[in-house]
XYZ file of C-alpha atoms in Angstrom:
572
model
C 291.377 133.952 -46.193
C 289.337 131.708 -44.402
C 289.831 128.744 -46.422
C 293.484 129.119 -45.452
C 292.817 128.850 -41.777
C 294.436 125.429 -41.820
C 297.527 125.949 -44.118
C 298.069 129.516 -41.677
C 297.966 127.531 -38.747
C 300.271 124.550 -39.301
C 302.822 126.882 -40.984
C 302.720 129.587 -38.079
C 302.763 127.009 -35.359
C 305.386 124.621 -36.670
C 307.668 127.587 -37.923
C 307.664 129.504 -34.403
C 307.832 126.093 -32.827
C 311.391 125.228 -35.228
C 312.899 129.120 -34.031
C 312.173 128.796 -30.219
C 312.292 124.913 -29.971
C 316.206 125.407 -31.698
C 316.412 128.363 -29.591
C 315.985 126.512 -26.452
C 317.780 123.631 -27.642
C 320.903 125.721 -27.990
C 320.366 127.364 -24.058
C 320.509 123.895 -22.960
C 317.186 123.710 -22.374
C 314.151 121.112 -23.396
C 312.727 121.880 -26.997
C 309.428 121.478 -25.405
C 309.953 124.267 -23.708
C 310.222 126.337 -26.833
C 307.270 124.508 -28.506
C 304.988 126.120 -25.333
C 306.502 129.871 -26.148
C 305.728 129.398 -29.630
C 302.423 128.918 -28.585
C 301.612 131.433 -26.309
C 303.693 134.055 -29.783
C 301.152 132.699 -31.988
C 298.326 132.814 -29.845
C 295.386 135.599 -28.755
C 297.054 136.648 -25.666
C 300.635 138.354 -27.599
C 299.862 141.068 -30.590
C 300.601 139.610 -34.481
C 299.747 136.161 -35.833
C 297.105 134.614 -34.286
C 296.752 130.989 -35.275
C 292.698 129.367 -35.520
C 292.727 128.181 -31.708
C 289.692 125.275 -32.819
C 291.822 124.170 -35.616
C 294.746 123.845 -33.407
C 292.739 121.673 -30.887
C 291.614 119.207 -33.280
C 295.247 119.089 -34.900
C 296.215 118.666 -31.149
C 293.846 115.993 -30.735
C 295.527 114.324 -33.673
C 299.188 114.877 -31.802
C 296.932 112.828 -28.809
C 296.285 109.715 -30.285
C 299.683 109.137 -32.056
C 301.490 109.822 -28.489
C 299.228 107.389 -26.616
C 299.477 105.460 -29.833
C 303.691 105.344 -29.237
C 303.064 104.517 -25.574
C 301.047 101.154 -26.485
C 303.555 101.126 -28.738
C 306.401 100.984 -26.735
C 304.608 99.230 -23.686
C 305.644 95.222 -22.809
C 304.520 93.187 -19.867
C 307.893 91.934 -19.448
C 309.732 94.643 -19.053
C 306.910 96.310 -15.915
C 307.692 92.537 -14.305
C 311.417 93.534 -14.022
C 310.870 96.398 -11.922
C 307.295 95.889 -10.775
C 307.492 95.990 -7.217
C 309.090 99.644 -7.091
C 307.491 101.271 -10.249
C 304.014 99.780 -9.107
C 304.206 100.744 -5.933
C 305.953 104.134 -6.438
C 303.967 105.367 -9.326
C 300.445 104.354 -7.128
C 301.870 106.088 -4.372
C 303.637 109.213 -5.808
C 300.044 109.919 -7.979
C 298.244 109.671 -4.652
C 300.823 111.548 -2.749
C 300.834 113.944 -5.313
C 296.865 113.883 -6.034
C 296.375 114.774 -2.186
C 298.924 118.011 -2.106
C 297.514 119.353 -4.911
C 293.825 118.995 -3.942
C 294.429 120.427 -0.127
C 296.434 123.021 -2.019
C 293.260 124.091 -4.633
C 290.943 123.478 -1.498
C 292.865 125.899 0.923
C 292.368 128.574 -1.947
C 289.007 128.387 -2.403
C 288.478 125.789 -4.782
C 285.715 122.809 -5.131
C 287.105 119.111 -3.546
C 286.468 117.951 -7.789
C 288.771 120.816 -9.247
C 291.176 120.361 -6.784
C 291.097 116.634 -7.643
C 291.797 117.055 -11.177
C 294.492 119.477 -10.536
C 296.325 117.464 -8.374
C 296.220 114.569 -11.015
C 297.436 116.765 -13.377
C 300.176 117.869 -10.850
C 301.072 114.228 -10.271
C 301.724 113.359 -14.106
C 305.505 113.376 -15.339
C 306.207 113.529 -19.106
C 307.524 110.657 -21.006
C 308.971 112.597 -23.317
C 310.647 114.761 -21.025
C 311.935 111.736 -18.742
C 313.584 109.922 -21.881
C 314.912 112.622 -22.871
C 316.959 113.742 -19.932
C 317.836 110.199 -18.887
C 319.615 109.896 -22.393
C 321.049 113.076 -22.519
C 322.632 111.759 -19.467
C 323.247 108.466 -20.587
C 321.092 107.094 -17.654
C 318.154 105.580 -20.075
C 319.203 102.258 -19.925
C 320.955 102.253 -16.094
C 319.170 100.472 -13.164
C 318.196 104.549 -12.539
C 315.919 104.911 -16.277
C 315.203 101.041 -16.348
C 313.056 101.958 -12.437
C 311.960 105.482 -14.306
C 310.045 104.200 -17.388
C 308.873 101.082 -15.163
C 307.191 103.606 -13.245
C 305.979 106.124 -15.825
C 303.930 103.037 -18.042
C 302.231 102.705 -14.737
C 301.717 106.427 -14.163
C 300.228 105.869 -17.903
C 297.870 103.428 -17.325
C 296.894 105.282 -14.366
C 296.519 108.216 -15.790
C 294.792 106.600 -19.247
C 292.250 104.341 -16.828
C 291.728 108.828 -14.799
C 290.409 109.837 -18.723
C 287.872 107.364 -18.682
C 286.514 107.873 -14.949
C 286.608 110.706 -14.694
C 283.489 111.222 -17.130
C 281.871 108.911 -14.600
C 282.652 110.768 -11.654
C 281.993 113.973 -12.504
C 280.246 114.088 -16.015
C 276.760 114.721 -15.619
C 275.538 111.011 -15.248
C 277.374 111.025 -12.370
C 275.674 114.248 -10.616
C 273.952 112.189 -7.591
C 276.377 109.726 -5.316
C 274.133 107.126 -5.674
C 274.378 106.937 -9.839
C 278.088 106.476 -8.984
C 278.791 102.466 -8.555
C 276.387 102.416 -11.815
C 278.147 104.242 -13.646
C 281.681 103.384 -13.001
C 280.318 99.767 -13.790
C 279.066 101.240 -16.843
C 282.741 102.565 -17.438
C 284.884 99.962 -16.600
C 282.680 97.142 -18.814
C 283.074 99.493 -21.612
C 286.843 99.165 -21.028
C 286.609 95.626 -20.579
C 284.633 95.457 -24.311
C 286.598 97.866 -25.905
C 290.071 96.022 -24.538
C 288.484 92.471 -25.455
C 287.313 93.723 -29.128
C 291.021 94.926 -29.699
C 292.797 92.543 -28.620
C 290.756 89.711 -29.171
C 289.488 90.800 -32.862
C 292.425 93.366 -33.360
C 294.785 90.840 -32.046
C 293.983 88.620 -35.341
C 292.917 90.727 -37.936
C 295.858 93.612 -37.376
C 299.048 91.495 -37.494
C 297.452 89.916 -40.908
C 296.538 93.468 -42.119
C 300.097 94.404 -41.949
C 301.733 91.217 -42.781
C 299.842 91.765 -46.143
C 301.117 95.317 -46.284
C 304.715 94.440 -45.542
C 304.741 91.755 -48.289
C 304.179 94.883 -50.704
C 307.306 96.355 -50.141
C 305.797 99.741 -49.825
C 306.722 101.896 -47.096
C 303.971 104.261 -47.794
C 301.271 101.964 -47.584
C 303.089 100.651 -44.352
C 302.707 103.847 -43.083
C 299.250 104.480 -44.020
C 298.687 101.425 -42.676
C 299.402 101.895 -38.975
C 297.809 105.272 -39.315
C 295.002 104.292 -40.169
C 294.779 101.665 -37.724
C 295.518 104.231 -34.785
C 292.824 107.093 -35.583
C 290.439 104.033 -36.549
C 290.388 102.030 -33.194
C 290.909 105.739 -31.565
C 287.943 107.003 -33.345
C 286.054 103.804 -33.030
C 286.376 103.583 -29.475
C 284.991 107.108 -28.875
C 281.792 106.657 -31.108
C 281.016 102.994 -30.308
C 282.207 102.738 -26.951
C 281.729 105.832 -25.229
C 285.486 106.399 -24.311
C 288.327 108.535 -25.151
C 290.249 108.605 -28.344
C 293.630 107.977 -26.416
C 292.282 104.803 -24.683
C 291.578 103.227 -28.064
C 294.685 104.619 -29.535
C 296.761 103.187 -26.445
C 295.021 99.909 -26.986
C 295.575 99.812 -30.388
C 299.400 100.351 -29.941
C 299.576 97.476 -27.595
C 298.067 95.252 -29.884
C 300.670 96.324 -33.009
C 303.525 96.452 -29.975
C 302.779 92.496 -29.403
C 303.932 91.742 -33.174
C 306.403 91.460 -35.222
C 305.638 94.816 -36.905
C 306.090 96.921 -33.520
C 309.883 98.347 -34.239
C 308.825 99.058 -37.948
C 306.215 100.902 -36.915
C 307.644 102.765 -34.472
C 310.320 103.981 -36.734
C 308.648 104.364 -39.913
C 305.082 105.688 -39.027
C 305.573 107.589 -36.032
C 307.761 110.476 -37.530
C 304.632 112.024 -37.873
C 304.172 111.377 -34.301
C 306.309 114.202 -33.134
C 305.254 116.649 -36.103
C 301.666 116.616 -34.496
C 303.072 116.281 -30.766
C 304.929 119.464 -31.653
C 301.132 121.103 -32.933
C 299.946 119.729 -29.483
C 302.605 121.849 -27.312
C 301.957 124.745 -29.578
C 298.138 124.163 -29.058
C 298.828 124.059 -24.998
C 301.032 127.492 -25.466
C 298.036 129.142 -27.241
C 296.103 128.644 -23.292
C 298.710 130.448 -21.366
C 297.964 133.974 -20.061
C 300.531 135.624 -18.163
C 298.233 138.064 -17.057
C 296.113 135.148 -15.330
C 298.771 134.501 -13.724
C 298.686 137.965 -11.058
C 295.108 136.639 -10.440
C 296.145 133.356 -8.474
C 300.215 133.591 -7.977
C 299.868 132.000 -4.572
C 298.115 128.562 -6.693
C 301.114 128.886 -9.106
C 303.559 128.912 -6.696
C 302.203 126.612 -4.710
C 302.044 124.307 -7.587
C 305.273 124.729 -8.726
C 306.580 123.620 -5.268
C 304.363 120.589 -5.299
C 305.937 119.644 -8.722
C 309.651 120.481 -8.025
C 309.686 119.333 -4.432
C 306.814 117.444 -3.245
C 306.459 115.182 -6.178
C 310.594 114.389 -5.987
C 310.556 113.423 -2.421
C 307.945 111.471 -2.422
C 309.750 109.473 -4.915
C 312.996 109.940 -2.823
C 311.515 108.040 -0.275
C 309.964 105.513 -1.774
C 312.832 104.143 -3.839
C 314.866 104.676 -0.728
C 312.327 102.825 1.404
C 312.353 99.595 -1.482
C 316.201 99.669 -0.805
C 317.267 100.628 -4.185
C 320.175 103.322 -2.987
C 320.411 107.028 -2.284
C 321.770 107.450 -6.288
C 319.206 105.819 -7.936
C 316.274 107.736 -5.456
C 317.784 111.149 -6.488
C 318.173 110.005 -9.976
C 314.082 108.703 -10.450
C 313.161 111.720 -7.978
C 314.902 114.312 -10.175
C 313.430 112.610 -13.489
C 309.560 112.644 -12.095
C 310.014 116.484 -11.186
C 308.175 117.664 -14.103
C 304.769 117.783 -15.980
C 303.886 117.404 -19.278
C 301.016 116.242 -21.836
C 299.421 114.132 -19.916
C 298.853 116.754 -17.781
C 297.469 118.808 -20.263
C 295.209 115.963 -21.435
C 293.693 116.023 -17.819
C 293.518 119.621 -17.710
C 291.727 119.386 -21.273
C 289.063 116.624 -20.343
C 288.708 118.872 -16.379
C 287.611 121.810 -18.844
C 285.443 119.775 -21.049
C 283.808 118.773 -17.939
C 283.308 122.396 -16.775
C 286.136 121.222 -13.426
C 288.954 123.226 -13.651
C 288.360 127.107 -14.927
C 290.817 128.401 -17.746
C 292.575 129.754 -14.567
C 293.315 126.336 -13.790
C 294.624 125.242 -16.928
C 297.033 128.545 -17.163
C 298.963 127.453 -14.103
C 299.428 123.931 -15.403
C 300.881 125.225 -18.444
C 302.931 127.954 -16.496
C 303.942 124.912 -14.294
C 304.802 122.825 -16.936
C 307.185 125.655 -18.675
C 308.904 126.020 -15.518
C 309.409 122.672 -14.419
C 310.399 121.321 -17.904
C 313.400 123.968 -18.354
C 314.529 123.005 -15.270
C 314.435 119.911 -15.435
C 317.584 119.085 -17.277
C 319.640 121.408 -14.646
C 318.312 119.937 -11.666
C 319.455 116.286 -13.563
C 323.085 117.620 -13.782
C 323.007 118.008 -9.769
C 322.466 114.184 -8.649
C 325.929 113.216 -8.875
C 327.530 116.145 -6.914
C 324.015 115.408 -4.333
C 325.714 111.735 -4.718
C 328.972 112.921 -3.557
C 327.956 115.371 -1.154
C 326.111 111.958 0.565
C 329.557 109.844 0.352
C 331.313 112.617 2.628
C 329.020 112.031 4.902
C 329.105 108.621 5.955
C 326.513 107.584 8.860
C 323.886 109.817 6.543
C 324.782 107.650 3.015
C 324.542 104.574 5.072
C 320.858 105.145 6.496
C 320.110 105.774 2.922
C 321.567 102.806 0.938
C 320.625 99.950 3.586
C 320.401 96.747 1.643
C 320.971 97.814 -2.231
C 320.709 94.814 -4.029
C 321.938 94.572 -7.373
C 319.244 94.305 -10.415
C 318.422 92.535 -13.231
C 318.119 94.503 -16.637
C 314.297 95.568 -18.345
C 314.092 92.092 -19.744
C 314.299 90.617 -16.370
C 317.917 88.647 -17.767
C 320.769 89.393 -16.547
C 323.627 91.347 -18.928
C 324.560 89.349 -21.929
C 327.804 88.731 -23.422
C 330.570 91.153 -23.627
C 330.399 90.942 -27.409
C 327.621 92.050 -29.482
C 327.369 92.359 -33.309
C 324.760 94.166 -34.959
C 324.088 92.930 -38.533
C 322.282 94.522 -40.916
C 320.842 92.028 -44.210
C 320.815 88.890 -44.560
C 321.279 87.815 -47.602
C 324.635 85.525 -48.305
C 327.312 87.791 -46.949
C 325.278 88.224 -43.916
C 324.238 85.028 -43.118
C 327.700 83.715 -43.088
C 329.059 86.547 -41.243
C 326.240 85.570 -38.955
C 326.992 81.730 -38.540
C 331.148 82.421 -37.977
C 329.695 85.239 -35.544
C 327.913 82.836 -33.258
C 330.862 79.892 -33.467
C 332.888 82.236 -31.901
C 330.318 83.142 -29.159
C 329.538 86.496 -30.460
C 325.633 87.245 -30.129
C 325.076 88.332 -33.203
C 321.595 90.525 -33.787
C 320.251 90.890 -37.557
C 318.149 93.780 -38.547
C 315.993 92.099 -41.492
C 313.608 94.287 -43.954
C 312.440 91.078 -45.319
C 309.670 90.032 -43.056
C 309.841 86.265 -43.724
C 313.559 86.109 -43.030
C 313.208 88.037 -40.409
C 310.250 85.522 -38.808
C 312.505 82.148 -40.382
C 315.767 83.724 -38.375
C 313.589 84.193 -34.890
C 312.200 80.603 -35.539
C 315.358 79.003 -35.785
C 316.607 81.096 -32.410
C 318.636 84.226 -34.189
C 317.630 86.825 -32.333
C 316.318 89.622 -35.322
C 314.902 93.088 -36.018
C 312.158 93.419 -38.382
C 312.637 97.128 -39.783
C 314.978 99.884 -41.570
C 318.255 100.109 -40.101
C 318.356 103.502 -41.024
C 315.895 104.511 -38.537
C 317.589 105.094 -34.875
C 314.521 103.302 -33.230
C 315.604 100.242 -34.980
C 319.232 100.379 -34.113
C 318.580 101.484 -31.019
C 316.247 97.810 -30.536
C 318.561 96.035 -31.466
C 321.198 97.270 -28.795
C 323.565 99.568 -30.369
C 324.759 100.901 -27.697
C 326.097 97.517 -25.983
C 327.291 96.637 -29.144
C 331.053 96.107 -30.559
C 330.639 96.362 -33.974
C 327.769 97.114 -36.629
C 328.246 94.672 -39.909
C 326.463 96.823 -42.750
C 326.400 93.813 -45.730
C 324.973 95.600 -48.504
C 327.064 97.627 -50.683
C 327.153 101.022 -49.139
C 324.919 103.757 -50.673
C 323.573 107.151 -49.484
C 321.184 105.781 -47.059
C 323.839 103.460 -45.788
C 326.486 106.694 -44.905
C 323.537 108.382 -42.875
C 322.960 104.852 -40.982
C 326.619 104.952 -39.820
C 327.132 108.232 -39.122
C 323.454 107.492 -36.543
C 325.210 104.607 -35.415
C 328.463 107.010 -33.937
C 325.925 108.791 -32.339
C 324.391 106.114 -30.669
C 327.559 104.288 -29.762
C 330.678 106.496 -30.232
C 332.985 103.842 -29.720
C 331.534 100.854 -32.020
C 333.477 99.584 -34.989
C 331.678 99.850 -38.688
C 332.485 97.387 -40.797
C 331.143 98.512 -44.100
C 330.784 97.315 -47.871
C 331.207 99.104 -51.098
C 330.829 97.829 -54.702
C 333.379 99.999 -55.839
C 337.068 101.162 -54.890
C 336.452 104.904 -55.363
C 333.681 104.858 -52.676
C 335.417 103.914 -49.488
C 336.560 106.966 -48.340
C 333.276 108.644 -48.518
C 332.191 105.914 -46.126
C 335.519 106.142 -44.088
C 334.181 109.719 -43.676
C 330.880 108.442 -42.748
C 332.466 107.403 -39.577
C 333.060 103.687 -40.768
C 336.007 101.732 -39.299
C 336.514 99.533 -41.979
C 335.353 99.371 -45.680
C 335.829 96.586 -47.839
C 335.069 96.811 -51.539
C 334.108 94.450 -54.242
C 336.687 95.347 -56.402
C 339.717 95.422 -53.852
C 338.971 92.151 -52.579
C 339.077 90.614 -56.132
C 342.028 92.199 -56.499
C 343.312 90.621 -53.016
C 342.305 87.684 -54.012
C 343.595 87.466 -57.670
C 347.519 88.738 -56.155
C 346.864 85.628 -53.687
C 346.466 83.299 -57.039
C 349.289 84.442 -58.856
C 351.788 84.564 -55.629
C 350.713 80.978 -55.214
C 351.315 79.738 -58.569
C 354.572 81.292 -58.266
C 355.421 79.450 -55.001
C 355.179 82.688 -52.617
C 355.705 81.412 -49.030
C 353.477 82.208 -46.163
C 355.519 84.944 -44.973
C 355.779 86.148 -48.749
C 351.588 85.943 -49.159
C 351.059 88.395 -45.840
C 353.856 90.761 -46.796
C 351.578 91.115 -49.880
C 348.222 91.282 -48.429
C 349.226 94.172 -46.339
C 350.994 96.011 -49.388
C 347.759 95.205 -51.619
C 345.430 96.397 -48.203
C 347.657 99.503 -47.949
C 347.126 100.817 -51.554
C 343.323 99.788 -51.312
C 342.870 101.998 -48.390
C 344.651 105.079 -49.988
């Protein structure tokens, strides 16, 4: 059965990882959580299935790249700017905070100053996909509290991403005598500075074009082929010409696609596979925990644990507090930090490769990581009542909230208008809505799968969405959830019923203005969630009954008495 190694693996992993991650979904829990436990079922240390533990690494590997891939992806200058001084500042500080805890920690129990290094860095990493997804469960992702979070997690990234290339430097074996140190972190950092300049220099120009010629094709397979192959390439190419890791190159590369016009399409089109091979990454990180490893070193675990949980979160408690952002917004970015996650496990990976941190090691990362991440969510729930428990106590939430000025959103702008429309096509119907949208001060936003309508509309100052609107990474880019209504301008059709039922999730409250080419489909869209549905055939019918009433000499009064009577039976 060994030429089945690879089919066994995938289907074990990702079918243990669907039972516990829905599983842990359902306790309330992160479905990370359940991908680890699926790993450590399906791995040597539990009797039954054991998966191929090398095939899962390089599948794991693969689950790398496309995550630091999404992070370039997702990463903009403009929005660090916003909230530079506290996420720069806190992120530096919090890693070294961290850092030094953890290293005294590994020291005291008899560990060398480099593993204890490592570990703290891997101790001082929070997980972006943990973070998001408690700030949105919580409907904090896009408050002053998430806006200061993410600012501060891209620059724990690009921390952490600049860590994977030193640390081969500092403690591969070039780097065995002090003085071969300044060499060879000059060594490291110019091969950053070539790698960066080829991407974005040579990558800048040739990539956009690459895809712009793949867009004009129509094809969303060869879209998606596209941007994968341009992630493992620069990933693999900076590893093999370069000398660095595969996630530099990958992060590098999603910068440059994140600086077009192709960056939301991408994200929402190619990355689904993202999160299949982030799953097989968790999985592969389950397969390295050993409970019994545990009973060798509880005193690191705990200790670990407490660094994560508490040292790490009030750190960040007083930091924010310090930068006079307010006792609510401290607990809420302290709480959301209080975890570890994959790039953690990317540390702990590259400390082993590096013969730093023992398998020992690694086990009470993951055990920390599995604790911290379930409860994570719980410990969210509990900075409101922490809020109110501050209130009662006046003198205390004064000394804490000294100074809180007001901020400006990610962009840097302050809010927009009140009114937002979201419209999705462009073609006549849309473009007028469009125009009578903006006469009457309504910012209207266009999501455009046409990329040269899309480029003509952001030319002439419409702000527009390149990308399917039936992807929630699209809507969601184009501000759903601020918006007051979502114009769909196409007639309706399966794909449409799925985009407005994503759209209620997004934004329970937002009105759906649909279109259907035929009468007998609008209450399968009304079902759909949409407010309002407006067919081809019932307005022809509106507007033939207008005609006639005319031509008979109906009065105004007479014409709206009608309308309504003609709407009424249309919408039964």
């Amino acid at each position: 059965m060994h030429e089945t190694e690879l089919i066994l693996t995938i289907t074990g992993g990702l079918s243990a990882a669907l039972l516990l991650g829905y599983l842990t979904h359902k306790m309330g829990l992160s479905p990370i959580v359940g991908y680890l436990l699926a790993g450590l079922i399906v791995g040597p240390h539990t009797p039954g299935f054991v998966a191929d533990r090398r095939l899962a690494d390089q599948l794991a590997e693969i689950g790398v790249i496309l995550l630091m891939f999404g992070v370039g992806l997702h990463f903009h200058l403009k929005d660090l700017l916003a909230v530079r001084s506290v996420a720069l500042t806190g992120a530096l500080c919090q890693s070294i905070a961290a850092t030094a805890l953890g290293s005294f920690t590994a020291h005291a129990f008899g560990w060398s100053w480099p593993s204890g290094i490592v570990f703290g860095l891997a101790l001082s990493v929070a997980s972006t996909v943990v973070l998001t997804r408690v700030l949105s469960d919580n409907g904090d992702l896009h408050s002053r509290t998430g806006r200061i979070a993410v600012g501060w997690l891209v620059v724990e990234d690009l921390f952490t991403v600049l860590v994977l290339v030193l640390l081969p430097a500092l403690f591969g074996s070039g780097a065995k005598e002090v003085s071969a140190l300044p060499l060879a972190l000059g060594l490291a950092v110019l091969k950053i500075a070539v790698l960066g300049a080829f991407t974005f220099v040579v990558g800048g120009r040739l990539i956009p074009r690459l895809l712009s010629g793949i867009a004009a094709t129509h094809s969303r397979e060869l879209f998606t082929l596209a941007v994968l192959a341009i992630a493992l390439g620069i990933a693999v190419a900076s590893a093999y010409w370069f000398g660095a890791s595969m996630a530099l190159g990958a992060f590098l590369a999603g910068m440059v696609v994140g600086q077009s016009e192709f960056s939301q399409r991408a994200a929402s089109e190619a990355l689904p596979m993202r999160d299949a091979f982030a799953v097989l990454f968790f999985v592969s990180v389950g397969m390295l925990f050993d409970p019994r490893q545990l009973l060798h070193s509880p005193g690191v675990a705990a200790a670990a644990l407490g660094i994560v949980l508490v040292g790490k979160p009030l750190a960040a408690f007083l930091i924010v507090t310090l930068m006079h952002h307010g006792s609510k917004v401290a607990l809420g970015v302290a709480v959301a930090l209080a975890q570890i996650g994959e790039f953690s496990f990317i540390l702990a990976a590259v400390g082993k490769s590096l013969k730093i941190l023992s398998e020992d090691a690694a086990n009470i990362l993951v055990a920390a990581s599995i604790a911290s991440i379930a409860l994570n969510p719980v410990l969210y729930r509990l900075v409101g009542p922490a809020e109110a428990y501050l209130r009662r106590h006046p003198s205390l939430w004064r000394l804490l909230n000294r100074e809180n000025l007001p901020m400006e959103d990610h962009l840097g702008r302050k809010a927009g208008p009140a009114h937002r429309a979201v419209v999705v096509g462009y073609g006549p119907i849309g473009q007028t809505v469009t125009r009578l949208l903006a006469q009457r001060g309504i910012e209207p936003t266009v999501i455009e799968l046409n990329v040269d309508t899309a480029r003509r509309l952001r030319q002439e100052g419409v702000h527009a969405i390149y990308g399917d609107a039936s992807q929630r990474e699209i809507l969601e880019s184009a501000g759903l959830e601020r918006a007051f209504s979502l114009i769909l301008t196409a007639p309706a059709t399966a794909e449409s019923t799925e985009m407005i039922r994503l759209a209620r999730e997004i934004n329970p409250t937002i009105q759906v203005l649909a279109r259907s080419a035929f009468h007998g489909e609008t209450a399968g869209i009304r079902s759909a969630g949409a407010t309002h549905v407006f067919s081809g055939e019932g307005e022809v019918a509106l507007a033939m009954t207008e005609y006639i009433l005319q031509q008979l000499g109906a009065t105004p009064e007479q014409l709206d008495g009608e309308r309504e009577r003609v709407r009424a039976f249309l919408a039964t």
